[in-house]
CSV table of C-alpha atoms and ligand atoms in Angstrom, one decimal:
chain,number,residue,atom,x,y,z
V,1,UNK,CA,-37.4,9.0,15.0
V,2,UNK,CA,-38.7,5.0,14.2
V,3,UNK,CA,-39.9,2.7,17.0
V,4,UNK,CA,-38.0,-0.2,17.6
V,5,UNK,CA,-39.9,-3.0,15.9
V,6,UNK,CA,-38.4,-6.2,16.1
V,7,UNK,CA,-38.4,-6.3,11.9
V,8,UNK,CA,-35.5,-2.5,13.1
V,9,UNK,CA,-33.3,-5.7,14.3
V,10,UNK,CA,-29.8,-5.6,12.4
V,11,UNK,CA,-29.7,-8.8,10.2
V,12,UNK,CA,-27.3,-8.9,7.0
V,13,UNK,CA,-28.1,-10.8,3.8
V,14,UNK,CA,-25.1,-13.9,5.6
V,15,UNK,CA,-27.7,-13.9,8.6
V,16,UNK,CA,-25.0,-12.5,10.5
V,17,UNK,CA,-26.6,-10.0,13.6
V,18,UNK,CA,-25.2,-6.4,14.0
V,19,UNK,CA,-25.0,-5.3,17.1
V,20,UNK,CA,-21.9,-3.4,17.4
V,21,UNK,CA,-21.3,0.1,15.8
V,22,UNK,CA,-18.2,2.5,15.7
V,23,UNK,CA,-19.0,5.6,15.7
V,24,UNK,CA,-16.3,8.3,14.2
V,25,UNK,CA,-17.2,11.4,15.6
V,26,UNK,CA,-13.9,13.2,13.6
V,27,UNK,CA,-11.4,12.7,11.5
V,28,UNK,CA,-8.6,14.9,12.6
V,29,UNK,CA,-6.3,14.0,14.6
V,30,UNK,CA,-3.4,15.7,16.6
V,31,UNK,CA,-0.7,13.0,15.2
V,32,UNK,CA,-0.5,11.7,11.5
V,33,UNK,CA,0.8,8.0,12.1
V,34,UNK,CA,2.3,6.7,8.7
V,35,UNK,CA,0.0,3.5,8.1
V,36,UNK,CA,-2.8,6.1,8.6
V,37,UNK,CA,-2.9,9.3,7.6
V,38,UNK,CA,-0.3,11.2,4.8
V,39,UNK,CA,1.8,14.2,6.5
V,40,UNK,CA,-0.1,16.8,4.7
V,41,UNK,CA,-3.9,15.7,5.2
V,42,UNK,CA,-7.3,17.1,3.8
V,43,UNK,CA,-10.0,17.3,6.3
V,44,UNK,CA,-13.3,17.4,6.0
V,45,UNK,CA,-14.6,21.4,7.1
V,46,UNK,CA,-16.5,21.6,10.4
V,47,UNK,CA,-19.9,22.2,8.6
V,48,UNK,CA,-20.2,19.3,7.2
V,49,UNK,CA,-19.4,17.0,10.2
V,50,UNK,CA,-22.8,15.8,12.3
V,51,UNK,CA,-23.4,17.8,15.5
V,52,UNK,CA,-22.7,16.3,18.9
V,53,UNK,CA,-26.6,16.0,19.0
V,54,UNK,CA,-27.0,14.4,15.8
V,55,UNK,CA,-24.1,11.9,16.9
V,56,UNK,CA,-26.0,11.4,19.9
V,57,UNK,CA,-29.7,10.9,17.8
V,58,UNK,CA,-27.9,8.6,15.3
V,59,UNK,CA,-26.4,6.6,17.8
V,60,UNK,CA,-29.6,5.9,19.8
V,61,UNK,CA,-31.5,5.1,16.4
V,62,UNK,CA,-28.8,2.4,16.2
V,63,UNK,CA,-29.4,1.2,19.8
V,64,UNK,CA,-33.3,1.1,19.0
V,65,UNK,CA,-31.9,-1.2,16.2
V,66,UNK,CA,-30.1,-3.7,18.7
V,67,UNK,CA,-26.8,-1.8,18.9
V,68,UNK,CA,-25.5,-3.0,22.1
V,69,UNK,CA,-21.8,-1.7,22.1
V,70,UNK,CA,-21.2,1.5,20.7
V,71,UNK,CA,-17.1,2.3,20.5
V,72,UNK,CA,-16.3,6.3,19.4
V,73,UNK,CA,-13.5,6.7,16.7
V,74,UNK,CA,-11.8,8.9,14.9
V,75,UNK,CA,-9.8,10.5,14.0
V,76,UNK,CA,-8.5,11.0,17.1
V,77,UNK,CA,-12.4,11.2,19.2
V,78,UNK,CA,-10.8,13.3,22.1
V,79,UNK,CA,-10.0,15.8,19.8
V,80,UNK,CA,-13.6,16.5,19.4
V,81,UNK,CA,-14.4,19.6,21.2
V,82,UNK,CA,-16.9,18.7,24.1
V,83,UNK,CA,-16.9,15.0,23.0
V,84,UNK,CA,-17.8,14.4,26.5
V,85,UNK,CA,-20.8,15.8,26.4
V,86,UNK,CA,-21.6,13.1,23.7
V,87,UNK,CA,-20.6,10.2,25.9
V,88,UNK,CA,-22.4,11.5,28.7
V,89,UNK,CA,-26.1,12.0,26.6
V,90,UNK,CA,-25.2,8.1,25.3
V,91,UNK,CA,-24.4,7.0,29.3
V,92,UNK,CA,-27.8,6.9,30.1
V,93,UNK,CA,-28.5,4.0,27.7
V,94,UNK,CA,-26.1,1.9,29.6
V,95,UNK,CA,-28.1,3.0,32.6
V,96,UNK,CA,-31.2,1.2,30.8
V,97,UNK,CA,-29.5,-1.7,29.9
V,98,UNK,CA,-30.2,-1.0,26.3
V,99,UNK,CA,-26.2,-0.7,25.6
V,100,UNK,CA,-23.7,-2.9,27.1
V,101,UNK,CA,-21.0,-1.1,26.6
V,102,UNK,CA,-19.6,2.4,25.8
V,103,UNK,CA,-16.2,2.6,24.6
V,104,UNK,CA,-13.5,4.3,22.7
V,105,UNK,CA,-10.4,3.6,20.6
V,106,UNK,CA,-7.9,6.3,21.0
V,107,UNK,CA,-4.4,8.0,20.5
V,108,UNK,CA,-3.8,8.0,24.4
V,109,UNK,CA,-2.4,11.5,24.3
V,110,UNK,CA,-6.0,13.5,25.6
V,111,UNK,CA,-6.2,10.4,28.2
V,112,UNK,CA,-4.6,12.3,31.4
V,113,UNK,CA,-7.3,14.9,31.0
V,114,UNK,CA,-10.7,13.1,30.3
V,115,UNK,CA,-9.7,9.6,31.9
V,116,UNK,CA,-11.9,10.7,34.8
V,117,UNK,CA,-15.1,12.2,33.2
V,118,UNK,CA,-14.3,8.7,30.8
V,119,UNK,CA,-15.3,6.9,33.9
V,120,UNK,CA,-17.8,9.0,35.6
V,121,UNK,CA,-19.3,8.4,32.1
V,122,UNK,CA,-19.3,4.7,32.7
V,123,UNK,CA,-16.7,3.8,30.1
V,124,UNK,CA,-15.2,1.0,31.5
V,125,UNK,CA,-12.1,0.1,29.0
V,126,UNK,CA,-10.3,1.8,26.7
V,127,UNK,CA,-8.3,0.9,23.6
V,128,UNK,CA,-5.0,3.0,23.6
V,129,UNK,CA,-3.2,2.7,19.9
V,130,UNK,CA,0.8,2.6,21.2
V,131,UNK,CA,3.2,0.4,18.7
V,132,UNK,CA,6.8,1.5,20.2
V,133,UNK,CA,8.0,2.5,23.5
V,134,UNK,CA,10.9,4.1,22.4
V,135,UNK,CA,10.7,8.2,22.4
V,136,UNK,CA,12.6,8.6,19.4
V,137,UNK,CA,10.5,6.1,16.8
V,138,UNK,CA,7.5,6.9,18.8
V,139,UNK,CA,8.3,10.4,17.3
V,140,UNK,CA,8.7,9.0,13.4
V,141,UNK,CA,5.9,6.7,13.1
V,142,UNK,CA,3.4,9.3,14.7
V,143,UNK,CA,5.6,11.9,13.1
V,144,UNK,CA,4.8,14.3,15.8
V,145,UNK,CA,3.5,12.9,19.1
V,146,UNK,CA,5.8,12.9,22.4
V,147,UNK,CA,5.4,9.5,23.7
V,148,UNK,CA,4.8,10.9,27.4
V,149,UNK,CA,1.3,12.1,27.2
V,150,UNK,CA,0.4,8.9,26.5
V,151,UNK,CA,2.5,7.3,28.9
V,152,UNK,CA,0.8,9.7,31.7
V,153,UNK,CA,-2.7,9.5,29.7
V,154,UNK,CA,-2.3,5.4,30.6
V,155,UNK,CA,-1.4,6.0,34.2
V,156,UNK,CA,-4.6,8.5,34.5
V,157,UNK,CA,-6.4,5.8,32.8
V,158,UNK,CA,-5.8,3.1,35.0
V,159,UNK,CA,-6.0,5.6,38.4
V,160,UNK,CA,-9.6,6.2,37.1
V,161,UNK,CA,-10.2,2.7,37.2
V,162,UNK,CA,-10.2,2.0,33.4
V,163,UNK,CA,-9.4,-1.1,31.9
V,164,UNK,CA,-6.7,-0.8,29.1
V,165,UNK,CA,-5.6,-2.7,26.0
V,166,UNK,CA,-3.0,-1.2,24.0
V,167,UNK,CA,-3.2,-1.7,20.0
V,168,UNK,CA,-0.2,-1.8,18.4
V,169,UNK,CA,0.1,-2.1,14.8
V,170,UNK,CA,2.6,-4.6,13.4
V,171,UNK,CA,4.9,-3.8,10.7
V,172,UNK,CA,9.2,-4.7,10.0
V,173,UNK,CA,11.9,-4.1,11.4
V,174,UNK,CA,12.0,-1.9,14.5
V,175,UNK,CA,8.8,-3.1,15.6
V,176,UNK,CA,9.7,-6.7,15.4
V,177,UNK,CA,12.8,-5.9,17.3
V,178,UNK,CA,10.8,-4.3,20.4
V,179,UNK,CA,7.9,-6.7,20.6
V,180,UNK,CA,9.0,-8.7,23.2
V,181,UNK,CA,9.5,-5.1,25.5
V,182,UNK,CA,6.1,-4.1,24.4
V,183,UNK,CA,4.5,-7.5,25.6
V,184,UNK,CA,6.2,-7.1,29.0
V,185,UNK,CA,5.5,-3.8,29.0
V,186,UNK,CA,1.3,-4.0,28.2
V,187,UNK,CA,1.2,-7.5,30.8
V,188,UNK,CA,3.8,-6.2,33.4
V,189,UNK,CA,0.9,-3.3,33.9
V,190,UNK,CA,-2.2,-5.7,33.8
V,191,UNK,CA,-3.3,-4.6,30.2
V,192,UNK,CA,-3.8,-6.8,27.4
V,193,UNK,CA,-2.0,-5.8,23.8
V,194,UNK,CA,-3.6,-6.4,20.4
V,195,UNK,CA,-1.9,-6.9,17.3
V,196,UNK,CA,-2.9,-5.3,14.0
V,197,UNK,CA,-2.2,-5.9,10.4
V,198,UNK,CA,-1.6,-2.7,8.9
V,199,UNK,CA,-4.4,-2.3,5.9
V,200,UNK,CA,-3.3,-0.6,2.5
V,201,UNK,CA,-6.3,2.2,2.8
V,202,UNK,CA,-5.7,5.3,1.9
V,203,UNK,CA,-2.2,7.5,0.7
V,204,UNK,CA,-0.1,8.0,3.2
V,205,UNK,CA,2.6,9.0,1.1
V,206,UNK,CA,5.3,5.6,2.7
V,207,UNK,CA,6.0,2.5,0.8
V,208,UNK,CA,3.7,-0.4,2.7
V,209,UNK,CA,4.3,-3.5,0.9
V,210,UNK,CA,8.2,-3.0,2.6
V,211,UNK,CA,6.7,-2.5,6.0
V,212,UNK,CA,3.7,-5.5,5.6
V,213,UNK,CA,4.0,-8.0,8.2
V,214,UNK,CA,2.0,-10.8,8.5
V,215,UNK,CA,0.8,-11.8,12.0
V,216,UNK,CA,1.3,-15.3,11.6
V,217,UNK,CA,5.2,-15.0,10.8
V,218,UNK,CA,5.4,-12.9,13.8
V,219,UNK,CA,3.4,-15.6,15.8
V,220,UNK,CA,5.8,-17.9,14.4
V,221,UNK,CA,9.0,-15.9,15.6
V,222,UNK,CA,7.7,-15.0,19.0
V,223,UNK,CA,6.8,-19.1,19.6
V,224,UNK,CA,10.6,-19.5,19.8
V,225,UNK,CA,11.0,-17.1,23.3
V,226,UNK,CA,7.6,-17.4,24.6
V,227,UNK,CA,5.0,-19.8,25.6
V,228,UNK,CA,2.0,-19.4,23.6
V,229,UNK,CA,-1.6,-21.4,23.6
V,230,UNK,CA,-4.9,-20.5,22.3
V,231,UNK,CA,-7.1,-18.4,24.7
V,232,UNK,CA,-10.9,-18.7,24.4
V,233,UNK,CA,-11.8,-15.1,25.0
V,234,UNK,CA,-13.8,-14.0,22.6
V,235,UNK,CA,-14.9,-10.5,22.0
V,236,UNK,CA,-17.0,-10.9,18.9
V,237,UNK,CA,-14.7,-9.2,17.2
V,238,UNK,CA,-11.6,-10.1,14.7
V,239,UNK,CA,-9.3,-10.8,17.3
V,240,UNK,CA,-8.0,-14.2,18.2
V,241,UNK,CA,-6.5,-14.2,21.4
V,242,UNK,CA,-3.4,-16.5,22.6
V,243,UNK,CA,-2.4,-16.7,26.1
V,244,UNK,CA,1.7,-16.0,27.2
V,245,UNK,CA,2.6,-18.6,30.0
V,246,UNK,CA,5.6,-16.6,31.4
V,247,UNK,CA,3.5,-13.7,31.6
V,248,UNK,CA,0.1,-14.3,32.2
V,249,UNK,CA,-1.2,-11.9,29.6
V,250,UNK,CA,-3.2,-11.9,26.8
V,251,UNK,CA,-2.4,-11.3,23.0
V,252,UNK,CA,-4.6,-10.4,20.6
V,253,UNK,CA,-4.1,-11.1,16.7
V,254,UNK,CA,-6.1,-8.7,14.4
V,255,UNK,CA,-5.3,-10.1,11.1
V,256,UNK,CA,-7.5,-8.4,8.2
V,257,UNK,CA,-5.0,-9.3,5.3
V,258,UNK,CA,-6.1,-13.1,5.9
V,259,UNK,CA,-9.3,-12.1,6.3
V,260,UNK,CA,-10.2,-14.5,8.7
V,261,UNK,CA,-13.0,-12.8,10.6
V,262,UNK,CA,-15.4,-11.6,8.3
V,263,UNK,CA,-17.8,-14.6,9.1
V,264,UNK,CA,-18.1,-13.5,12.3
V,265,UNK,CA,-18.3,-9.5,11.7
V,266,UNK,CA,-20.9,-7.9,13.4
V,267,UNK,CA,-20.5,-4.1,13.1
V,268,UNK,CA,-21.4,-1.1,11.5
V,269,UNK,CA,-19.2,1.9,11.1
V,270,UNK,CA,-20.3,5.6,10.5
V,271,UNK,CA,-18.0,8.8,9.2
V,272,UNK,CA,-18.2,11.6,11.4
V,273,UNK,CA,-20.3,13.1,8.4
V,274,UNK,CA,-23.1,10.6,9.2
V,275,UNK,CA,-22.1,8.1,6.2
V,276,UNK,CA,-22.8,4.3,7.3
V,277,UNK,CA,-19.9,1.9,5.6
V,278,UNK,CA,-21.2,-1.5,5.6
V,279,UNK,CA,-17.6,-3.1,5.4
V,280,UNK,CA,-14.1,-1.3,5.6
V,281,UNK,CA,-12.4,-3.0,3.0
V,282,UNK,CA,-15.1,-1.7,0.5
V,283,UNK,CA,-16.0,1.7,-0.8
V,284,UNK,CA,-19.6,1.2,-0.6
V,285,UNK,CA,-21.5,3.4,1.9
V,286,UNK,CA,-24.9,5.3,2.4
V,287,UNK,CA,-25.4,8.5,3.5
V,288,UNK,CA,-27.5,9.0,6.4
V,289,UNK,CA,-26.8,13.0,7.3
V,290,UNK,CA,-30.1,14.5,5.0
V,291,UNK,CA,-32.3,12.0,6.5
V,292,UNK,CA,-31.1,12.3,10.1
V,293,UNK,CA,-31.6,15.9,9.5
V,294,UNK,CA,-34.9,16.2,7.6
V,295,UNK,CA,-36.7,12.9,7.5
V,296,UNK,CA,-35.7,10.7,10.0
V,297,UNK,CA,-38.5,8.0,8.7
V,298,UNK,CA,-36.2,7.1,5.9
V,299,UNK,CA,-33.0,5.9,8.2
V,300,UNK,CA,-34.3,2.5,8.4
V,301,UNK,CA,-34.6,2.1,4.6
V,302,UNK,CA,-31.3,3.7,4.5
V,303,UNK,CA,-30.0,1.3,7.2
V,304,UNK,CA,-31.2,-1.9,5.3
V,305,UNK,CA,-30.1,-0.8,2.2
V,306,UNK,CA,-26.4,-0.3,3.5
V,307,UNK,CA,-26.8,-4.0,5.1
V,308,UNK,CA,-28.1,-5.5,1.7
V,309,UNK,CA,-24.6,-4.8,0.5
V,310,UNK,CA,-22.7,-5.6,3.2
V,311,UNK,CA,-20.1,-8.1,1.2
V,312,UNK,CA,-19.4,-11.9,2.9
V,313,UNK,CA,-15.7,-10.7,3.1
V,314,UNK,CA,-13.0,-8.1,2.3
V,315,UNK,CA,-10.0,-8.3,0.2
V,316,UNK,CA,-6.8,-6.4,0.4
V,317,UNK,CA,-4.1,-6.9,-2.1
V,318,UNK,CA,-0.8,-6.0,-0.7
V,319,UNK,CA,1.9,-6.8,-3.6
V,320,UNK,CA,4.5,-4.3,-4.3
V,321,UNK,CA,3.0,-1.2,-6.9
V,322,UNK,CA,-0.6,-2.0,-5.9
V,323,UNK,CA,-2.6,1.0,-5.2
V,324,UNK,CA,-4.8,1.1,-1.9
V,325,UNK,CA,-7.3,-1.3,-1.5
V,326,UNK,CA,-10.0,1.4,-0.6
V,327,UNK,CA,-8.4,5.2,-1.4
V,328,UNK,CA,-10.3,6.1,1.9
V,329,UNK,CA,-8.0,6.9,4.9
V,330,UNK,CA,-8.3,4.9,8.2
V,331,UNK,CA,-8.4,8.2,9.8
V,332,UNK,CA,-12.3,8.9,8.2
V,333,UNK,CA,-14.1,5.4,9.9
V,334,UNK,CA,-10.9,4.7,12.6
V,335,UNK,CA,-11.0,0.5,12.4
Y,1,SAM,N1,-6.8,7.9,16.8
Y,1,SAM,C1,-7.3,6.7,17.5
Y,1,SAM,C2,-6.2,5.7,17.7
Y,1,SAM,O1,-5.1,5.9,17.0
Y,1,SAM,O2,-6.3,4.8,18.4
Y,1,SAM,C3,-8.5,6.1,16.9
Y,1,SAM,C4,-8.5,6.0,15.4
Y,1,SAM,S1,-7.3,5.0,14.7
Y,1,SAM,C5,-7.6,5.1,12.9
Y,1,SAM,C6,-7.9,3.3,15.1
Y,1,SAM,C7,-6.9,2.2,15.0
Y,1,SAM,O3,-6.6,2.0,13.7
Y,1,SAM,C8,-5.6,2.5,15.7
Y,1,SAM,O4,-5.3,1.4,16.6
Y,1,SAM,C9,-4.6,2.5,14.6
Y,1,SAM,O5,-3.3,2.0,15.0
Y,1,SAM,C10,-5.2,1.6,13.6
Y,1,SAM,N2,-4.8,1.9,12.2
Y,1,SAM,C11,-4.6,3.1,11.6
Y,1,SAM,N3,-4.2,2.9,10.3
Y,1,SAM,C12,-4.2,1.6,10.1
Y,1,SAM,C13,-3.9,0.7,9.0
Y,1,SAM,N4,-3.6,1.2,7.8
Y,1,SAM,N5,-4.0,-0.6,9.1
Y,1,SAM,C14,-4.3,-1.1,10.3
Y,1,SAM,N6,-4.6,-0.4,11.4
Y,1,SAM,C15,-4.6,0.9,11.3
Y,2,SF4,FE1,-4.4,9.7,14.4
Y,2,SF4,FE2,-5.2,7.3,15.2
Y,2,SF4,FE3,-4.6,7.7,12.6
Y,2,SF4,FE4,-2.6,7.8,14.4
Y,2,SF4,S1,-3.9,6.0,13.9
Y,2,SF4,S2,-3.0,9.3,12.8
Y,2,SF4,S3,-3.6,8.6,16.1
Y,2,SF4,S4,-6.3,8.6,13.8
């Protein structure tokens, strides 16, 4: 593999640093949520997905590189037979130093058995994906998963000593109906709750434009019951955070329809096939899988060629009869 070399560091064509890559190490999943995946789903065959090794060897080239937070995606990651064995080979480069922190985004429903070996790994938060508390539309928009598991996969989370945020993604309707429940909820138990834009990618056989919702009308609707300010917590990342007097929490606003992060954005995503996607909102990506496996010289020239075309900013056009922005399901890079 290449030495680090301060000319390896991560630098786009904007100037803006990468230091943050999510990694998808799958792109099944045991629930088929309907802003993300279509009922009846194609996935890619086992063969062609990188090896647990290769994840691992990928993901340390990117460390060399200046990664310094690495978050496994899916898919659904805890799906990925013996994915543990991948966080535990990448532990020991938060043991250097070289990585600040290991983490993962997931479906909650694995949690009650890993949470443990999570921690013991020295994950120290997890992102839990949970949009209703009800059992019953819990059921509909995952169209299969039994809210339970992840109510128990939370508790096992938080007994191993795991910070949580729950992601929920915000959408008409029912959801608007049960926000306030879900902020007492997600504060009431010391975690913080993020809100997320739902992004036209991929098929998913439902009709978005009458689900959209834009964050700021929410933010708009929830100012009339609760007492919002701007938080400074910054994470690097898209959200922008606003504090809730009566409860003390924190709530995050991910809000990729206005676009208004992509000046700051400083990640990376790669397919669990070992394809590097320079931007989500954009098709463009570079395939790193031959080279990882037979001439790992050429990942760095691969690597900056992926970065030259990382765009200034996405698009995503959400008017009634459009077609998705990028045909690509969310399911294949996970956020
Ligand atoms: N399976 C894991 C989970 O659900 O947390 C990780 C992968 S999932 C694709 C990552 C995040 O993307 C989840 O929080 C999910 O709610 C969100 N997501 C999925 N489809 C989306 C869409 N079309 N727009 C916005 N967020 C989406
Ligand atoms: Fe699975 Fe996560 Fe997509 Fe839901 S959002 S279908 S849990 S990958």
């Amino acid at each position: 593999m290449p030495f680090d070399t301060p000319s390896d560091r991560l630098t786009d064509p904007f100037g803006r640093r990468i230091t943050y890559l999510r990694l998808s190490v799958t792109d099944r999943c045991d629930l088929r949520c309907t802003y993300c995946m279509s009922e009846r789903m194609r996935f890619v065959p086992k063969a062609e997905l990188l090896s647990l090794e290769e994840l691992a060897l990928l993901s340390e080239d990117f460390i060399r590189r200046g990664v310094t937070k690495l978050r496994l995606t899916g898919g659904e990651p805890l799906v990925r037979r013996d994915v543990i064995q991948l966080f535990s080979a990448l532990s020991r480069h938060l043991d250097t130093g070289a990585l600040e922190e290991l983490t993962l985004t997931t479906n909650g429903t694995l949690l009650s058995r890993f949470a443990r070996d999570l921690a013991a790994c020295g994950v120290r938060r997890v992102n839990v994906s949970l949009d209703t508390l009800d059992p019953a539309r819990y059921r509909a928009v995952t169209r299969r998963g039994d809210i339970s598991k992840v109510l128990a996969g939370l508790d096992a989370a938080q007994a191993a000593g795991l910070r949580v945020k729950l992601n929920a993604v915000a959408s008409r309707g029912a959801f608007e109906a049960e926000i306030d429940d879900l902020i007492r909820f997600a504060h009431g138990r010391g975690m913080d709750l993020s809100l997320i834009e739902e992004m036209p990618l991929g098929e998913t056989g439902t009709d978005r434009p009458d689900r959209f919702l834009r964050l700021d009308r929410l933010v708009d609707d929830l100012g009339k019951r609760w007492t919002l300010s701007p938080d400074r917590k910054s994470t690097g990342g898209p959200a922008r955070y606003l504090h809730i007097t009566e409860t003390g929490g924190l709530l995050g606003l991910i809000s990729p329809l206005s676009c208004n992060f992509c000046a700051s954005c400083n990640r990376l995503r790669v397919s669990a096939t070992g394809k590097l996607y320079p931007c989500m909102g954009d098709d463009g990506a570079v395939d790193l899988r031959a080279a990882l496996r037979d001439a790992p010289e050429r990942i760095g020239g691969l690597i900056r060629t992926a970065l030259a075309a990382k765009p200034r900013h996405h698009f995503f056009d959400t008017r009634a009869g459009s077609t998705p922005a990028v045909m690509r399901h969310m399911s294949v890079l996970g956020g």
